[in-house]
Amino acid sequence: MVPRIAIIDQNTLEATGLKSIIDNIIPMVDVSIFSSLEDMQAESETPFFHFFVSSQILLSNTEFFLQHPHQTIVLTSQPMASTQFTRFHTLNTAQMEHDLIKSLLLLHQHGHGSSQGQGYHHGNMHEEDVVGPEIEISKREAEVLALVVRGFINKEIADQLCISLPTVISHRKNICEKLHMHSVSALTIYAVTHGIVSIDEI
């Protein structure tokens, strides 16, 4: 059975953007969007292994989510003072996209490090399933990719690797074509989930 994630948020734009990022980070899960807890419960009896919920949804349905504290991530746009949130992981959705991706990757990493198996390492879901099929990129392409996602421009990459600017451009083109990814955000997710860079480096 494909693991499922529920995003419960009345802000459709926020929920859709978050779904897109999660789809890139853990492609082997089924991410569904709901505007209320009732909609989620009516849609399917198939269990969800994580809930991304807006603070309003959480406050309206506290009893349900207190039964699932390790599975619940609260979506916030600012620091929350309520003690009701201390039992849950929180995710600041008001961050810039790069920082939001970094926060999600940290949550993803935390899930794999859980000794209780309550994170993304769930049921029969293994690391190789999470990061998707292996795609061969060369050692040099991996070096270029690492510098790209760390924020270096083409000229700086050429200088660091002692290669020409056209060679850097060629490597970047090849990487994008092989991975079918054309945004730095998508490349960042790939680089972190495949061990090319650490989260601290991005």
Short mmCIF file of C-alpha atoms in Angstrom, two decimals:
data_model
loop_
_atom_site.label_atom_id
_atom_site.label_comp_id
_atom_site.label_asym_id
_atom_site.label_seq_id
_atom_site.Cartn_x
_atom_site.Cartn_y
_atom_site.Cartn_z
CA MET A 1 0.00 0.00 0.00
CA VAL A 2 1.31 3.46 -0.93
CA PRO A 3 1.92 5.60 2.20
CA ARG A 4 -0.38 8.63 2.38
CA ILE A 5 0.06 12.19 3.62
CA ALA A 6 -2.87 14.52 4.28
CA ILE A 7 -2.61 18.30 3.99
CA ILE A 8 -5.57 19.84 5.80
CA ASP A 9 -5.70 23.55 5.11
CA GLN A 10 -8.39 25.95 3.88
CA ASN A 11 -5.70 27.98 2.10
CA THR A 12 -5.72 26.15 -1.24
CA LEU A 13 -2.71 28.02 -2.65
CA GLU A 14 -0.57 27.23 0.40
CA ALA A 15 -1.69 23.58 0.39
CA THR A 16 -0.99 23.15 -3.33
CA GLY A 17 2.50 24.65 -3.03
CA LEU A 18 3.31 22.42 -0.07
CA LYS A 19 2.01 19.35 -1.93
CA SER A 20 4.32 20.11 -4.85
CA ILE A 21 7.38 20.32 -2.59
CA ILE A 22 6.49 17.14 -0.68
CA ASP A 23 5.93 15.31 -3.98
CA ASN A 24 9.51 16.22 -4.93
CA ILE A 25 11.04 15.28 -1.58
CA ILE A 26 9.26 11.94 -1.15
CA PRO A 27 7.83 10.95 -4.54
CA MET A 28 6.68 7.49 -3.44
CA VAL A 29 3.84 8.81 -1.28
CA ASP A 30 0.29 9.86 -2.10
CA VAL A 31 -0.35 13.44 -0.95
CA SER A 32 -3.99 14.54 -0.65
CA ILE A 33 -5.38 18.00 0.13
CA PHE A 34 -8.47 18.58 2.29
CA SER A 35 -10.14 21.75 3.51
CA SER A 36 -11.32 20.20 6.78
CA LEU A 37 -10.77 17.18 9.01
CA GLU A 38 -14.32 16.05 8.23
CA ASP A 39 -13.54 16.04 4.47
CA MET A 40 -10.47 13.88 5.12
CA GLN A 41 -12.36 11.42 7.30
CA ALA A 42 -15.21 11.16 4.78
CA GLU A 43 -12.93 10.67 1.77
CA SER A 44 -11.20 7.44 2.74
CA GLU A 45 -10.69 4.87 5.45
CA THR A 46 -7.10 4.37 4.33
CA PRO A 47 -4.83 5.64 7.13
CA PHE A 48 -2.51 8.60 6.70
CA PHE A 49 0.97 8.41 8.19
CA HIS A 50 1.38 12.20 8.43
CA PHE A 51 -0.95 15.18 8.73
CA PHE A 52 0.15 18.69 7.70
CA VAL A 53 -2.52 20.90 9.27
CA SER A 54 -3.14 24.62 9.54
CA SER A 55 -3.16 26.06 13.05
CA GLN A 56 -6.89 26.87 12.67
CA ILE A 57 -7.68 23.24 11.79
CA LEU A 58 -5.63 22.04 14.75
CA LEU A 59 -7.37 24.36 17.20
CA SER A 60 -10.78 23.26 15.91
CA ASN A 61 -9.91 19.56 16.17
CA THR A 62 -7.39 19.41 19.00
CA GLU A 63 -8.67 16.15 20.43
CA PHE A 64 -8.10 14.25 17.18
CA PHE A 65 -4.56 15.52 16.63
CA LEU A 66 -3.54 14.99 20.26
CA GLN A 67 -4.12 11.31 19.53
CA HIS A 68 -1.55 11.58 16.70
CA PRO A 69 1.14 13.99 17.97
CA HIS A 70 4.09 12.30 16.22
CA GLN A 71 2.24 12.26 12.90
CA THR A 72 1.06 15.89 12.99
CA ILE A 73 2.98 18.87 11.58
CA VAL A 74 1.33 22.24 12.21
CA LEU A 75 1.53 24.84 9.43
CA THR A 76 2.16 28.30 10.87
CA SER A 77 2.96 31.72 9.47
CA GLN A 78 4.47 33.03 12.70
CA PRO A 79 5.76 31.67 16.03
CA MET A 80 2.90 30.21 18.03
CA ALA A 81 2.60 31.06 21.73
CA SER A 82 -0.12 28.53 22.54
CA THR A 83 1.01 25.60 24.69
CA GLN A 84 -1.24 23.40 22.52
CA PHE A 85 1.44 23.51 19.82
CA THR A 86 4.32 22.29 21.97
CA ARG A 87 3.42 18.63 21.40
CA PHE A 88 3.73 18.97 17.62
CA HIS A 89 6.36 19.71 15.00
CA THR A 90 5.66 23.04 13.31
CA LEU A 91 6.46 24.27 9.82
CA ASN A 92 6.64 27.99 9.03
CA THR A 93 4.97 28.35 5.63
CA ALA A 94 5.76 32.09 5.45
CA GLN A 95 9.43 31.30 4.73
CA MET A 96 11.08 31.83 1.37
CA GLU A 97 10.81 28.70 -0.80
CA HIS A 98 14.47 27.73 -0.25
CA ASP A 99 14.05 27.90 3.54
CA LEU A 100 10.74 26.03 3.41
CA ILE A 101 12.39 23.24 1.43
CA LYS A 102 15.23 23.13 3.96
CA SER A 103 12.72 22.88 6.83
CA LEU A 104 10.87 20.05 5.11
CA LEU A 105 14.13 18.22 4.42
CA LEU A 106 15.02 18.54 8.11
CA LEU A 107 11.63 17.06 9.05
CA HIS A 108 12.21 14.29 6.52
CA GLN A 109 15.67 13.60 7.96
CA HIS A 110 14.28 13.64 11.50
CA GLY A 111 11.72 11.05 10.44
CA HIS A 112 14.46 8.72 9.19
CA GLY A 113 16.38 9.18 12.39
CA SER A 114 13.45 8.23 14.59
CA SER A 115 14.25 5.22 16.72
CA GLN A 116 10.54 4.58 17.13
CA GLY A 117 9.86 4.37 13.43
CA GLN A 118 7.32 7.17 13.55
CA GLY A 119 8.74 9.28 10.76
CA TYR A 120 8.86 8.75 7.04
CA HIS A 121 10.54 5.38 7.63
CA HIS A 122 7.11 3.90 8.08
CA GLY A 123 5.74 0.39 7.61
CA ASN A 124 7.29 -1.21 4.53
CA MET A 125 8.60 2.09 3.22
CA HIS A 126 12.38 2.06 2.83
CA GLU A 127 14.92 4.80 2.08
CA GLU A 128 15.37 3.65 -1.53
CA ASP A 129 11.61 4.03 -2.07
CA VAL A 130 11.60 7.55 -0.65
CA VAL A 131 14.29 9.07 -2.82
CA GLY A 132 13.09 7.39 -5.99
CA PRO A 133 15.05 5.50 -8.64
CA GLU A 134 18.78 6.04 -8.89
CA ILE A 135 19.83 8.21 -11.82
CA GLU A 136 23.44 8.07 -12.87
CA ILE A 137 25.23 11.38 -12.89
CA SER A 138 28.99 11.55 -13.19
CA LYS A 139 31.32 12.47 -10.35
CA ARG A 140 32.04 15.83 -12.01
CA GLU A 141 28.31 16.49 -12.51
CA ALA A 142 27.76 15.75 -8.81
CA GLU A 143 30.51 18.27 -7.93
CA VAL A 144 28.85 20.88 -10.15
CA LEU A 145 25.42 20.10 -8.71
CA ALA A 146 26.71 20.47 -5.15
CA LEU A 147 28.03 23.95 -5.91
CA VAL A 148 24.84 24.96 -7.77
CA VAL A 149 22.59 24.11 -4.82
CA ARG A 150 25.00 25.83 -2.43
CA GLY A 151 24.33 29.07 -4.34
CA PHE A 152 27.45 29.50 -6.47
CA ILE A 153 27.12 31.11 -9.91
CA ASN A 154 28.62 29.52 -13.03
CA LYS A 155 31.82 31.61 -12.98
CA GLU A 156 32.49 30.72 -9.32
CA ILE A 157 31.88 27.03 -10.05
CA ALA A 158 34.33 27.18 -12.96
CA ASP A 159 36.95 28.80 -10.73
CA GLN A 160 36.47 26.32 -7.87
CA LEU A 161 36.65 23.25 -10.11
CA CYS A 162 39.34 24.69 -12.44
CA ILE A 163 37.22 24.13 -15.52
CA SER A 164 35.99 26.49 -18.23
CA LEU A 165 32.72 28.41 -18.04
CA PRO A 166 31.28 26.61 -21.13
CA THR A 167 32.08 23.28 -19.44
CA VAL A 168 30.10 24.31 -16.34
CA ILE A 169 27.17 25.34 -18.51
CA SER A 170 27.36 22.01 -20.37
CA HIS A 171 27.41 20.06 -17.10
CA ARG A 172 24.40 21.99 -15.77
CA LYS A 173 22.49 21.28 -18.98
CA ASN A 174 23.33 17.58 -18.78
CA ILE A 175 22.30 17.40 -15.10
CA CYS A 176 18.94 19.04 -15.80
CA GLU A 177 18.27 16.75 -18.77
CA LYS A 178 19.23 13.57 -16.89
CA LEU A 179 17.19 14.43 -13.82
CA HIS A 180 14.32 16.11 -15.72
CA MET A 181 14.62 19.01 -13.27
CA HIS A 182 15.02 22.64 -14.25
CA SER A 183 14.61 24.58 -11.00
CA VAL A 184 17.26 25.04 -8.32
CA SER A 185 14.65 24.02 -5.74
CA ALA A 186 14.11 20.62 -7.37
CA LEU A 187 17.87 20.14 -7.80
CA THR A 188 18.39 21.02 -4.13
CA ILE A 189 15.91 18.37 -3.02
CA TYR A 190 17.59 15.78 -5.26
CA ALA A 191 21.08 16.69 -4.02
CA VAL A 192 20.14 16.45 -0.33
CA THR A 193 18.07 13.26 -0.59
CA HIS A 194 20.86 11.58 -2.58
CA GLY A 195 23.65 12.59 -0.20
CA ILE A 196 25.41 14.95 -2.62
CA VAL A 197 25.18 17.80 -0.10
CA SER A 198 24.07 17.94 3.52
CA ILE A 199 21.17 20.09 4.68
CA ASP A 200 23.63 22.34 6.54
CA GLU A 201 25.35 23.21 3.26
CA ILE A 202 22.33 24.62 1.45
#
